[in-house]
Coordinates of C-alpha atoms and ligand atoms in Angstrom, one line a residue:
M1 CA 13.0 -115.0 -155.1
C2 CA 9.7 -115.5 -153.2
G3 CA 8.7 -113.3 -150.6
I4 CA 7.3 -114.3 -147.0
V5 CA 5.3 -112.2 -144.7
G6 CA 3.8 -113.3 -141.3
A7 CA 2.1 -111.5 -138.3
V8 CA 0.6 -112.4 -135.0
A9 CA -1.3 -109.6 -133.5
Q10 CA -4.7 -108.6 -131.7
R11 CA -6.0 -107.0 -134.9
N12 CA -6.7 -108.6 -138.2
V13 CA -3.6 -109.4 -140.0
V14 CA -4.8 -109.8 -143.4
P15 CA -4.2 -106.1 -144.6
I16 CA -0.7 -106.2 -143.0
L17 CA 0.0 -109.5 -144.9
L18 CA -1.3 -108.0 -148.2
E19 CA 0.7 -104.8 -147.9
G20 CA 3.8 -106.8 -147.0
L21 CA 3.2 -109.1 -150.0
Q22 CA 2.8 -106.0 -152.3
R23 CA 6.1 -104.7 -151.1
L24 CA 7.9 -107.9 -151.7
E25 CA 6.4 -108.8 -155.1
Y26 CA 9.7 -107.6 -156.7
R27 CA 10.9 -111.0 -155.2
G28 CA 8.5 -113.0 -157.3
Y29 CA 5.1 -112.5 -158.7
D30 CA 4.0 -115.8 -160.4
S31 CA 1.3 -116.2 -157.9
A32 CA 0.5 -115.1 -154.2
G33 CA -1.4 -116.6 -151.3
L34 CA -2.1 -116.3 -147.5
V35 CA -3.4 -118.3 -144.8
V36 CA -4.8 -117.0 -141.4
I37 CA -6.3 -119.1 -138.5
N38 CA -9.8 -118.3 -137.6
N39 CA -11.8 -120.5 -135.0
A40 CA -9.4 -123.2 -135.2
E41 CA -9.5 -123.4 -139.0
L42 CA -7.0 -122.5 -141.7
L43 CA -8.5 -120.2 -144.0
R44 CA -6.4 -120.1 -147.2
V45 CA -6.6 -117.9 -150.1
R46 CA -4.4 -118.2 -153.1
S47 CA -4.2 -116.4 -156.6
T48 CA -2.2 -116.7 -159.8
G49 CA -2.8 -113.0 -160.3
R50 CA -0.9 -110.4 -158.7
V51 CA -1.4 -109.3 -155.0
R52 CA -4.0 -107.0 -156.1
D53 CA -6.1 -110.2 -157.2
L54 CA -5.4 -111.7 -154.1
S55 CA -6.6 -108.6 -152.0
E56 CA -9.9 -108.9 -154.0
K57 CA -10.2 -112.6 -153.0
S58 CA -9.5 -112.2 -149.4
A59 CA -11.8 -109.3 -148.9
D60 CA -13.8 -111.4 -146.4
T61 CA -10.9 -113.4 -144.7
K62 CA -9.9 -112.2 -141.4
G63 CA -7.7 -113.8 -138.6
Q64 CA -5.3 -112.4 -135.9
I65 CA -2.3 -114.7 -137.0
G66 CA -1.2 -115.7 -140.6
I67 CA 1.5 -116.3 -143.0
A68 CA 1.7 -115.1 -146.6
H69 CA 3.7 -115.6 -149.7
T70 CA 4.4 -114.3 -153.2
R71 CA 6.1 -116.7 -155.6
W72 CA 8.7 -117.0 -158.0
A73 CA 8.3 -120.8 -159.6
T74 CA 11.0 -123.1 -159.3
H75 CA 9.3 -126.6 -158.9
G76 CA 6.1 -126.7 -160.4
A77 CA 4.3 -124.2 -162.8
P78 CA 3.0 -121.1 -161.5
S79 CA -0.4 -122.4 -160.8
E80 CA -2.9 -122.0 -157.9
R81 CA -2.2 -125.6 -156.7
N82 CA 1.4 -124.8 -156.6
A83 CA 0.9 -121.4 -154.9
H84 CA 1.8 -121.2 -151.2
P85 CA 0.8 -121.5 -148.5
H86 CA 0.8 -125.4 -148.6
L87 CA -1.2 -127.3 -146.1
S88 CA -1.0 -130.6 -144.6
R89 CA -4.3 -132.4 -143.6
D90 CA -5.9 -128.9 -142.8
L91 CA -3.7 -128.6 -139.7
I92 CA -0.2 -127.3 -140.8
A93 CA 0.5 -124.4 -143.2
V94 CA 3.8 -123.4 -144.4
V95 CA 5.2 -120.8 -146.7
H96 CA 8.9 -121.3 -148.0
N97 CA 11.5 -119.4 -150.0
G98 CA 14.3 -121.5 -151.3
I99 CA 14.9 -124.9 -152.6
I100 CA 14.8 -128.2 -150.9
E101 CA 17.3 -130.3 -152.9
N102 CA 16.3 -133.7 -151.3
Y103 CA 12.6 -133.2 -151.8
E104 CA 12.1 -136.3 -154.0
L105 CA 13.4 -138.6 -151.4
L106 CA 11.4 -137.0 -148.6
R107 CA 8.3 -137.1 -150.9
S108 CA 8.5 -140.7 -151.5
R109 CA 8.9 -141.4 -147.9
L110 CA 5.9 -139.2 -147.0
I111 CA 3.7 -140.8 -149.5
A112 CA 4.7 -144.3 -148.1
A113 CA 3.6 -142.8 -144.8
G114 CA 0.2 -142.0 -146.2
Y115 CA 0.5 -138.4 -147.1
E116 CA -1.3 -137.1 -150.0
F117 CA 0.5 -134.4 -152.1
T118 CA -1.6 -131.9 -153.9
S119 CA 1.1 -129.9 -155.6
D120 CA 4.3 -130.1 -157.6
T121 CA 6.3 -128.0 -155.2
D122 CA 9.4 -129.0 -153.1
T123 CA 7.7 -126.8 -150.2
E124 CA 5.0 -129.3 -149.6
V125 CA 7.4 -131.9 -148.1
I126 CA 8.1 -129.5 -145.5
T127 CA 4.5 -129.1 -144.7
H128 CA 3.8 -133.0 -144.3
L129 CA 7.2 -133.6 -142.4
V130 CA 6.1 -130.7 -139.9
H131 CA 2.7 -132.5 -139.6
S132 CA 4.3 -135.9 -139.2
Y133 CA 6.2 -134.8 -136.1
Y134 CA 3.4 -132.4 -134.8
S135 CA 0.9 -135.3 -134.9
Q136 CA 3.0 -137.1 -132.7
G137 CA 2.5 -134.8 -130.0
M138 CA 5.6 -132.4 -130.4
S139 CA 5.1 -128.6 -130.0
L140 CA 5.2 -126.9 -133.1
L141 CA 8.6 -125.4 -132.4
A142 CA 9.9 -129.0 -131.8
A143 CA 8.2 -130.3 -134.9
T144 CA 9.6 -127.6 -137.1
Q145 CA 13.0 -128.0 -135.6
A146 CA 12.8 -131.9 -136.1
A147 CA 11.6 -131.3 -139.8
I148 CA 14.3 -128.9 -140.9
V149 CA 17.2 -131.1 -139.8
E150 CA 16.0 -133.4 -142.6
L151 CA 16.0 -130.7 -145.2
V152 CA 19.1 -130.4 -147.6
G153 CA 19.0 -127.0 -149.4
A154 CA 18.1 -123.6 -148.9
F155 CA 15.0 -122.3 -147.0
A156 CA 13.4 -119.4 -145.0
I157 CA 10.0 -120.8 -143.7
G158 CA 6.9 -119.7 -141.7
V159 CA 4.7 -122.1 -140.1
V160 CA 1.3 -122.2 -138.3
A161 CA -0.9 -124.9 -136.9
A162 CA -4.9 -124.6 -137.0
D163 CA -5.1 -125.8 -133.4
N164 CA -2.2 -123.2 -132.2
P165 CA -3.5 -119.7 -132.9
D166 CA -1.0 -118.3 -130.7
Q167 CA 2.1 -119.2 -132.3
L168 CA 4.1 -118.8 -135.5
I169 CA 7.2 -120.6 -136.1
C170 CA 9.8 -119.4 -138.5
A171 CA 13.4 -120.7 -139.5
R172 CA 16.0 -119.7 -142.0
R173 CA 19.2 -121.4 -143.6
G174 CA 20.5 -119.9 -146.6
S175 CA 17.6 -117.7 -147.7
P176 CA 16.9 -114.3 -145.9
L177 CA 14.3 -113.8 -143.0
L178 CA 14.0 -111.3 -140.3
L179 CA 11.7 -110.7 -137.4
G180 CA 9.7 -107.4 -136.9
V181 CA 9.1 -106.3 -133.4
G182 CA 5.8 -104.1 -133.0
I183 CA 4.0 -103.0 -130.0
E184 CA 2.3 -106.1 -128.6
E185 CA 2.5 -107.7 -132.0
H186 CA 5.2 -109.6 -134.0
F187 CA 6.0 -110.1 -137.6
I188 CA 8.3 -112.0 -140.0
A189 CA 9.3 -110.9 -143.4
S190 CA 12.0 -111.6 -146.1
D191 CA 13.0 -108.0 -146.1
V192 CA 12.4 -105.0 -144.0
S193 CA 10.5 -103.0 -146.8
A194 CA 7.5 -105.3 -146.3
L195 CA 7.2 -104.3 -142.5
L196 CA 7.7 -100.5 -142.8
P197 CA 4.0 -99.6 -142.3
V198 CA 4.0 -101.6 -139.0
T199 CA 7.5 -101.4 -137.4
R200 CA 10.9 -100.4 -138.3
R201 CA 12.3 -102.5 -135.1
V202 CA 13.8 -105.7 -136.7
V203 CA 16.1 -108.8 -135.7
Y204 CA 18.1 -110.0 -138.4
L205 CA 18.0 -113.9 -138.0
E206 CA 21.5 -115.7 -138.4
E207 CA 21.8 -118.9 -140.3
G208 CA 20.1 -121.9 -138.7
D209 CA 17.9 -119.8 -136.4
V210 CA 14.5 -120.9 -135.5
V211 CA 11.9 -118.6 -133.8
Q212 CA 8.8 -119.2 -131.9
V213 CA 6.9 -116.1 -132.5
E214 CA 4.0 -115.0 -130.3
R215 CA 2.0 -111.9 -129.8
L216 CA 3.8 -110.6 -126.9
S217 CA 7.2 -112.4 -126.9
Y218 CA 9.5 -114.3 -129.1
Q219 CA 12.2 -116.7 -128.5
I220 CA 15.1 -117.4 -130.8
F221 CA 16.9 -120.7 -131.0
D222 CA 20.2 -121.2 -132.9
A223 CA 21.3 -123.9 -135.3
S224 CA 22.0 -126.2 -132.4
G225 CA 18.6 -125.6 -130.7
N226 CA 19.9 -123.4 -128.0
P227 CA 18.2 -120.2 -126.9
V228 CA 20.1 -117.2 -128.1
Q229 CA 19.7 -113.3 -128.0
R230 CA 19.8 -111.3 -131.2
A231 CA 20.0 -107.5 -131.2
V232 CA 16.9 -105.6 -132.2
Q233 CA 18.0 -103.0 -134.6
T234 CA 16.2 -100.0 -136.1
S235 CA 16.0 -99.9 -139.9
E236 CA 17.0 -96.8 -141.5
M237 CA 14.9 -97.6 -144.7
S238 CA 12.2 -94.9 -144.9
N239 CA 8.7 -95.7 -146.1
E240 CA 9.1 -92.9 -148.7
S241 CA 12.2 -94.8 -150.4
V242 CA 9.9 -97.7 -151.1
S243 CA 6.7 -95.9 -152.3
L244 CA 6.4 -95.0 -155.9
G245 CA 5.8 -91.1 -155.4
N246 CA 4.9 -89.4 -158.4
Y247 CA 6.4 -91.8 -160.9
R248 CA 4.6 -94.3 -163.3
H249 CA 7.1 -97.2 -162.5
Y250 CA 9.9 -97.9 -159.9
M251 CA 12.4 -98.1 -162.8
Q252 CA 11.7 -94.8 -163.8
K253 CA 12.0 -93.6 -160.3
E254 CA 15.1 -95.4 -159.5
I255 CA 16.6 -94.0 -162.9
H256 CA 15.8 -90.7 -161.5
E257 CA 17.4 -91.3 -158.2
Q258 CA 20.6 -91.9 -159.8
P259 CA 22.1 -88.5 -159.0
Q260 CA 21.1 -88.7 -155.2
A261 CA 22.4 -92.4 -155.0
L262 CA 25.6 -91.6 -156.6
A263 CA 26.1 -88.6 -154.4
D264 CA 25.0 -90.6 -151.4
T265 CA 27.7 -93.4 -152.3
L266 CA 30.3 -90.9 -152.9
E267 CA 29.6 -88.9 -149.7
V268 CA 32.0 -91.2 -147.4
A269 CA 34.6 -91.1 -150.0
C270 CA 34.7 -87.6 -151.2
H271 CA 34.3 -85.4 -148.2
G272 CA 38.1 -85.4 -147.3
H273 CA 41.1 -84.1 -149.3
S274 CA 42.3 -87.5 -150.2
L275 CA 40.9 -91.2 -150.5
S276 CA 41.4 -93.3 -147.6
T277 CA 41.8 -97.1 -148.0
G278 CA 39.7 -97.5 -144.7
L279 CA 36.6 -96.9 -147.2
F280 CA 36.8 -100.9 -147.8
G281 CA 36.9 -101.8 -144.1
A282 CA 39.3 -101.7 -141.3
D283 CA 41.6 -104.5 -142.6
A284 CA 41.7 -103.1 -146.2
A285 CA 45.3 -101.5 -146.0
A286 CA 46.6 -104.8 -144.8
V287 CA 44.8 -106.9 -147.4
F288 CA 45.5 -104.5 -150.3
A289 CA 49.2 -104.6 -149.5
E290 CA 49.1 -108.4 -150.0
V291 CA 47.2 -108.7 -153.3
D292 CA 48.5 -108.9 -156.6
S293 CA 45.5 -109.3 -159.0
V294 CA 41.7 -109.0 -158.7
L295 CA 39.0 -111.7 -159.4
I296 CA 35.6 -110.5 -159.9
L297 CA 32.6 -112.6 -159.4
A298 CA 29.0 -111.6 -160.1
C299 CA 25.7 -112.2 -161.9
G300 CA 23.5 -110.2 -164.3
T301 CA 24.0 -106.4 -164.3
S302 CA 26.5 -106.5 -161.3
Y303 CA 28.5 -108.6 -163.7
H304 CA 28.6 -106.0 -166.2
A305 CA 29.8 -103.5 -163.4
G306 CA 32.9 -106.0 -163.0
L307 CA 33.5 -105.9 -166.6
V308 CA 33.8 -102.1 -166.7
A309 CA 36.0 -102.2 -163.6
R310 CA 38.4 -104.6 -165.5
Y311 CA 39.4 -101.7 -167.7
W312 CA 39.9 -99.2 -164.9
L313 CA 41.8 -101.6 -162.8
E314 CA 44.3 -102.7 -165.3
E315 CA 44.7 -99.2 -167.0
I316 CA 44.8 -97.1 -163.7
A317 CA 46.0 -99.3 -161.2
G318 CA 48.0 -101.7 -163.2
I319 CA 46.6 -104.5 -161.4
A320 CA 45.6 -107.8 -163.4
C321 CA 41.8 -108.4 -163.2
T322 CA 39.7 -111.3 -164.4
V323 CA 35.8 -111.1 -164.1
E324 CA 33.6 -114.4 -164.2
V325 CA 29.9 -115.0 -164.2
A326 CA 29.4 -116.6 -160.9
S327 CA 27.3 -119.4 -161.8
E328 CA 30.2 -120.6 -164.3
Y329 CA 33.1 -119.9 -161.8
R330 CA 31.6 -122.0 -159.2
Y331 CA 31.7 -125.1 -161.4
R332 CA 34.7 -124.5 -163.2
T333 CA 38.1 -126.2 -162.4
S334 CA 40.4 -123.0 -162.0
V335 CA 43.7 -122.2 -161.0
A336 CA 43.6 -120.3 -157.7
N337 CA 45.7 -117.5 -157.0
P338 CA 45.7 -117.1 -153.2
R339 CA 47.1 -113.5 -153.6
A340 CA 44.3 -112.4 -155.6
L341 CA 41.6 -109.9 -154.1
V342 CA 38.2 -111.7 -154.7
V343 CA 35.4 -109.1 -155.1
V344 CA 31.6 -110.1 -155.3
I345 CA 29.4 -107.6 -156.5
S346 CA 25.7 -107.9 -155.7
Q347 CA 22.9 -105.5 -155.2
S348 CA 21.0 -107.8 -152.9
G349 CA 23.8 -109.8 -151.4
E350 CA 21.5 -112.8 -151.7
T351 CA 22.1 -114.1 -155.2
A352 CA 22.7 -117.9 -154.7
D353 CA 25.2 -118.2 -157.5
T354 CA 27.3 -115.3 -156.3
Q355 CA 27.3 -116.7 -152.9
A356 CA 28.4 -120.2 -153.9
A357 CA 31.0 -118.7 -156.0
L358 CA 32.6 -116.9 -153.1
N359 CA 32.4 -120.1 -151.0
H360 CA 33.9 -121.9 -153.8
A361 CA 36.7 -119.4 -154.1
K362 CA 37.3 -119.9 -150.3
S363 CA 37.5 -123.5 -150.7
L364 CA 40.2 -123.0 -153.3
G365 CA 42.2 -121.2 -150.8
H366 CA 41.3 -117.5 -151.4
I367 CA 41.4 -115.4 -148.3
H368 CA 41.4 -111.9 -149.4
T369 CA 37.5 -111.0 -150.0
L370 CA 35.5 -107.9 -150.7
A371 CA 31.8 -107.4 -151.1
I372 CA 30.4 -104.6 -153.0
C373 CA 26.7 -104.7 -152.1
N374 CA 23.7 -102.6 -151.4
V375 CA 22.4 -104.5 -148.6
A376 CA 24.3 -104.2 -145.3
E377 CA 22.9 -107.0 -143.5
S378 CA 23.2 -109.4 -146.5
A379 CA 24.9 -112.7 -146.4
L380 CA 27.5 -111.9 -148.9
V381 CA 28.7 -108.9 -146.7
R382 CA 28.7 -111.1 -143.8
L383 CA 30.8 -113.8 -145.7
C384 CA 33.7 -111.2 -146.8
K385 CA 36.4 -109.7 -144.9
L386 CA 36.1 -106.4 -146.6
R387 CA 33.1 -104.4 -147.7
F388 CA 31.9 -101.6 -149.6
L389 CA 28.3 -100.6 -149.1
T390 CA 26.6 -98.7 -152.1
R391 CA 24.1 -96.3 -150.8
A392 CA 21.6 -96.5 -153.8
G393 CA 18.6 -97.1 -151.3
P394 CA 16.1 -100.1 -152.0
E395 CA 15.7 -101.0 -155.6
I396 CA 12.4 -102.3 -156.3
G397 CA 12.1 -102.6 -160.1
V398 CA 13.4 -105.9 -161.3
A399 CA 15.8 -104.5 -164.1
S400 CA 18.8 -103.0 -162.1
T401 CA 19.6 -99.2 -162.6
K402 CA 20.8 -97.2 -159.7
A403 CA 22.4 -100.2 -158.2
F404 CA 24.5 -100.5 -161.3
T405 CA 25.7 -97.0 -161.5
T406 CA 26.4 -96.9 -157.8
Q407 CA 28.4 -100.2 -158.1
L408 CA 30.5 -98.5 -160.8
V409 CA 31.4 -95.8 -158.5
A410 CA 32.4 -98.3 -155.8
L411 CA 34.6 -100.1 -158.3
F412 CA 36.1 -96.6 -159.5
L413 CA 37.0 -96.0 -156.0
L414 CA 38.5 -99.2 -155.5
T415 CA 40.7 -98.7 -158.6
L416 CA 41.9 -95.4 -157.1
V417 CA 42.7 -96.8 -153.8
L418 CA 44.6 -99.8 -155.3
A419 CA 46.4 -97.4 -157.7
K420 CA 47.3 -95.1 -154.8
Q421 CA 48.5 -98.2 -152.7
R422 CA 50.7 -99.4 -155.7
G423 CA 52.4 -96.0 -156.2
R424 CA 50.5 -95.4 -159.5
L425 CA 48.5 -92.4 -158.5
S426 CA 50.0 -88.9 -158.1
A427 CA 48.5 -86.6 -155.5
E428 CA 47.4 -84.3 -158.5
Q429 CA 45.7 -87.3 -160.2
E430 CA 44.1 -88.2 -157.0
Q431 CA 42.7 -84.6 -156.8
Q432 CA 41.4 -84.6 -160.5
H433 CA 39.6 -88.0 -160.0
L434 CA 38.0 -86.7 -156.8
Q435 CA 36.9 -83.5 -158.5
S436 CA 35.4 -85.7 -161.5
L437 CA 33.7 -87.9 -158.8
R438 CA 32.2 -84.8 -157.0
H439 CA 30.7 -83.6 -160.4
L440 CA 29.4 -86.9 -161.2
P441 CA 25.8 -86.4 -159.7
L442 CA 25.4 -83.1 -161.5
A443 CA 26.6 -84.7 -164.7
T444 CA 24.1 -87.5 -164.4
Q445 CA 21.2 -84.9 -163.6
H446 CA 22.3 -83.5 -167.0
V447 CA 22.1 -86.7 -168.8
L448 CA 18.5 -87.2 -167.5
T449 CA 17.5 -84.0 -169.2
L450 CA 17.6 -86.2 -172.4
E451 CA 14.4 -88.2 -171.3
P452 CA 12.0 -86.4 -173.5
L453 CA 14.2 -87.1 -176.5
I454 CA 14.6 -90.7 -175.7
A455 CA 11.0 -91.1 -175.1
T456 CA 10.3 -90.0 -178.7
L457 CA 13.2 -92.1 -180.2
A458 CA 11.8 -95.1 -178.4
E459 CA 8.7 -95.0 -180.7
Q460 CA 10.9 -96.2 -183.4
F461 CA 11.6 -99.3 -181.7
A462 CA 7.9 -100.5 -180.9
N463 CA 7.7 -102.7 -183.9
K464 CA 11.2 -104.1 -183.8
H465 CA 12.0 -107.7 -183.0
H466 CA 15.8 -107.3 -182.7
A467 CA 18.4 -104.9 -181.8
L468 CA 22.2 -104.7 -181.9
F469 CA 24.3 -102.6 -179.3
L470 CA 27.7 -101.6 -180.0
G471 CA 30.4 -100.1 -177.8
R472 CA 34.1 -100.3 -177.6
G473 CA 36.8 -100.5 -174.7
M474 CA 35.2 -99.7 -171.4
H475 CA 32.0 -98.8 -173.1
Y476 CA 31.5 -102.4 -174.6
P477 CA 30.2 -103.6 -171.1
I478 CA 27.8 -100.7 -171.3
A479 CA 26.6 -101.9 -174.5
L480 CA 26.1 -105.2 -172.9
E481 CA 24.0 -103.7 -170.1
G482 CA 22.0 -101.7 -172.6
A483 CA 21.1 -104.9 -174.4
L484 CA 20.1 -106.7 -171.1
K485 CA 17.7 -103.8 -170.1
L486 CA 16.0 -103.8 -173.5
K487 CA 15.6 -107.5 -173.4
E488 CA 14.5 -107.7 -169.8
I489 CA 11.8 -105.3 -169.8
S490 CA 10.7 -104.9 -173.6
Y491 CA 11.2 -108.5 -174.6
I492 CA 13.0 -107.3 -177.8
H493 CA 15.9 -109.6 -178.7
A494 CA 19.0 -107.6 -178.2
E495 CA 22.7 -108.6 -178.6
A496 CA 25.9 -106.4 -177.7
Y497 CA 29.1 -106.7 -179.4
P498 CA 32.2 -104.8 -179.2
A499 CA 32.2 -102.9 -182.5
G500 CA 35.3 -104.2 -184.0
E501 CA 34.0 -107.5 -183.9
L502 CA 30.8 -106.8 -186.0
K503 CA 32.6 -107.8 -189.2
H504 CA 33.1 -111.3 -187.8
G505 CA 29.5 -112.3 -187.9
P506 CA 26.7 -110.0 -186.7
L507 CA 27.2 -107.7 -189.7
A508 CA 25.2 -110.6 -191.7
L509 CA 22.2 -109.8 -189.6
V510 CA 22.1 -105.9 -190.5
D511 CA 19.5 -104.6 -192.7
S512 CA 16.8 -101.9 -192.4
D513 CA 14.8 -103.8 -189.8
M514 CA 17.9 -104.0 -187.4
P515 CA 18.2 -100.9 -185.3
V516 CA 22.0 -100.6 -184.2
I517 CA 22.5 -98.7 -181.2
S518 CA 25.9 -97.4 -180.6
V519 CA 27.6 -95.9 -177.4
A520 CA 30.0 -93.2 -178.8
P521 CA 32.2 -91.6 -176.3
N522 CA 35.0 -89.3 -177.6
D523 CA 37.6 -91.6 -176.5
A524 CA 40.8 -93.0 -178.1
L525 CA 38.7 -95.6 -180.1
L526 CA 36.3 -93.1 -181.6
E527 CA 37.8 -93.1 -185.1
K528 CA 37.7 -96.8 -185.2
L529 CA 34.1 -96.7 -183.9
K530 CA 33.3 -94.3 -186.7
S531 CA 34.4 -96.8 -189.2
N532 CA 32.5 -99.5 -187.8
L533 CA 29.3 -97.3 -187.8
Q534 CA 30.0 -96.8 -191.5
E535 CA 30.1 -100.5 -192.1
V536 CA 26.5 -100.7 -190.5
R537 CA 25.3 -97.7 -192.6
A538 CA 26.7 -99.1 -196.0
R539 CA 24.4 -102.2 -195.4
G540 CA 21.2 -100.2 -194.8
G541 CA 21.3 -100.4 -190.9
E542 CA 19.5 -97.8 -189.1
L543 CA 21.8 -96.2 -186.4
Y544 CA 21.2 -94.7 -183.1
V545 CA 24.1 -93.0 -181.7
F546 CA 24.5 -91.9 -178.3
A547 CA 27.4 -89.4 -178.9
D548 CA 29.5 -87.2 -176.7
A549 CA 29.2 -83.6 -177.8
D550 CA 32.8 -83.3 -178.8
T551 CA 32.7 -86.4 -181.2
H552 CA 31.3 -84.4 -184.2
I553 CA 29.1 -87.3 -185.4
A554 CA 26.4 -85.6 -187.3
A555 CA 22.8 -86.8 -187.6
S556 CA 22.0 -87.8 -191.4
E557 CA 19.7 -90.1 -193.3
G558 CA 19.7 -93.3 -191.3
I559 CA 21.9 -91.9 -188.4
H560 CA 20.1 -90.5 -185.5
V561 CA 22.4 -88.8 -183.1
L562 CA 21.6 -88.2 -179.5
Q563 CA 24.0 -85.6 -178.2
M564 CA 25.3 -86.1 -174.7
A565 CA 27.7 -83.6 -172.8
E566 CA 31.3 -83.4 -173.4
H567 CA 33.4 -86.6 -172.9
A568 CA 33.8 -87.4 -169.0
G569 CA 36.9 -89.4 -169.2
Y570 CA 37.2 -92.8 -167.1
L571 CA 33.5 -91.9 -165.6
S572 CA 32.0 -91.9 -169.1
P573 CA 30.5 -95.5 -168.7
I574 CA 28.4 -94.4 -165.9
L575 CA 27.1 -91.5 -167.7
H576 CA 26.5 -93.5 -171.0
T577 CA 24.5 -96.1 -169.1
I578 CA 21.8 -93.7 -168.3
P579 CA 20.3 -92.9 -171.8
L580 CA 20.1 -96.8 -172.5
Q581 CA 18.3 -97.3 -169.2
L582 CA 15.9 -94.6 -170.4
L583 CA 15.6 -96.2 -174.0
A584 CA 14.7 -99.6 -172.6
Y585 CA 12.2 -97.9 -170.2
Y586 CA 10.5 -96.0 -173.1
V587 CA 10.5 -98.9 -175.4
A588 CA 8.8 -101.2 -172.8
L589 CA 6.2 -98.3 -172.2
Q590 CA 5.4 -98.4 -176.0
K591 CA 5.1 -102.2 -176.0
G592 CA 2.9 -102.0 -172.9
T593 CA 5.0 -104.6 -170.9
D594 CA 5.0 -104.9 -167.1
V595 CA 8.1 -102.8 -166.6
D596 CA 8.8 -103.3 -163.1
K597 CA 7.9 -106.9 -163.1
P598 CA 9.0 -108.4 -166.4
R599 CA 7.8 -111.9 -167.2
N600 CA 9.7 -115.0 -165.9
L601 CA 12.1 -112.8 -163.9
A602 CA 12.7 -111.9 -160.2
K603 CA 14.9 -109.5 -158.5
S604 CA 16.7 -111.6 -156.0
V605 CA 17.6 -114.9 -157.4
T606 CA 18.2 -117.0 -154.4
V607 CA 18.2 -120.3 -156.1
E608 CA 20.8 -121.8 -158.6
Ligands
G6P701 C1 18.7 -110.9 -161.1 C2 18.1 -109.5 -161.4 C3 19.2 -108.6 -162.0 C4 20.5 -108.6 -161.3 C5 21.0 -110.1 -161.0 C6 22.1 -110.1 -159.9 O1 18.8 -111.6 -162.2 O2 16.9 -109.5 -162.2 O3 18.7 -107.4 -162.2 O4 21.5 -108.0 -161.7 O5 20.0 -110.9 -160.4 O6 21.6 -109.7 -158.7 P1 22.6 -109.1 -157.4 O7 21.6 -108.8 -156.4 O8 23.5 -110.1 -157.1 O9 23.1 -107.8 -158.0

């Protein structure tokens, strides 16, 4: 949700800023802009196009210090006047990620003080606030510190002043920001991928940190204004992991990375002969011994992973589980059970609603917390007592793919560990599950071979406006995920239903224009599902069935069958997800949408 890059160097920083923005575009892409200082002047370039357009517009812009921003609009439409950086009286420039909740109050005060606002953003109040202190003679650092004291809400900011070409000030509270340490040059960025071409040495800033960044040095101050040291870490992220390689889109690349991502995530768990509770953290054994239920909180695709886990946890581990959309849970009056294990699931670890839901759970007395997350340094991981890091690698496509399947693996491991602890898993069953898990990357590879068939199938969806997805049992959440993928990237309206619910309403929608996509594993509900499919066929609905090889569902008029391998038992939801990801991808290609950056969306939603 908005990406920030900044640099202080001896060379022209514009190419560094642009490259960084390009890599952060997944965080927002409504507009982009940069500012550099040149001859005591702020040179600003902004564009409502993508970073590519900004590059063209800034071809002649040069400077050795600058800040840049790619935006996902919250306050104010995605227009050039609302694009960052925002300026105050041509002296101060600010880029901002987050939301300033008290901006209206501050705005009125600043207007009364004579400041002219040229945008509809909440960010502009920060710019004028810093200016109001700086123009009183404070240093840029002190002016920024004074300004942020007045801010309510979440922010990561970068600040420069036209008459101070040696310093860049940055600060964070509630939104991510890190410092990049180069050789005689320094950088700031929302995430490390932006800086990989220039450095891998980074300092992850803590809540409330303010940093005075210069070319040869930097000084960090904590929330109370005291100088602090923070460790410099070397990021393990490789440049290759964030580049497109031979793929057409990141989404396609990430779908294909799933066998490796699953293998990497399983590596720590499956290399021994038995599962260790320690996979979830040093305190996991003690915490798991205390818990009597599980409460899962998440958003979007991560929420769907939680829904699948509920089936596993209750059936295999015999532990009660509830799953809630984080944005609802945080405002609901719920009855807390302090013995519940609160599990937050998030690819990014920075989703505002999930963080708020976790904090809400804690305020209700929950003490047992576990984060399942793909970003080790993220806020959610830091806020939880226990953690499991999925090893999906950076996920750039806005529509989540490999993060989802690795989350499922993490949740299956959690299920097994809890089942073992609760005496519900024999040594033999444990070995069987471990064996299936070890086979999973290969099985995933096999599903990917369906890609050409799915690409052909997708042609039939190009002119459709609606689609229904059906699943039963633990494959119902997979139907939900399939529908979400299709709507996110192809803009086709898609709904998912548990197949047994069809006759209670959605069947009224079925006609020859409504493709019905069904997940058909060979499980205990297969015969029931077959009856539901007949109900669709009898109404002229066109069926697309993703069926396990042993289901014996045959293709016939109006029934297109895509044969999967034989039923994979409990891990079947993971395998059945992949064709639906591919289907959404190829339908989006047919429709010519911007697959990796679907309209109106962003990858990390750090606002409510
Ligand atoms: C956004 C993304 C989704 C993602 C959701 C939750 O809406 O577009 O793909 O599932 O946020 O993100 P998280 O990082 O918490 O998993």
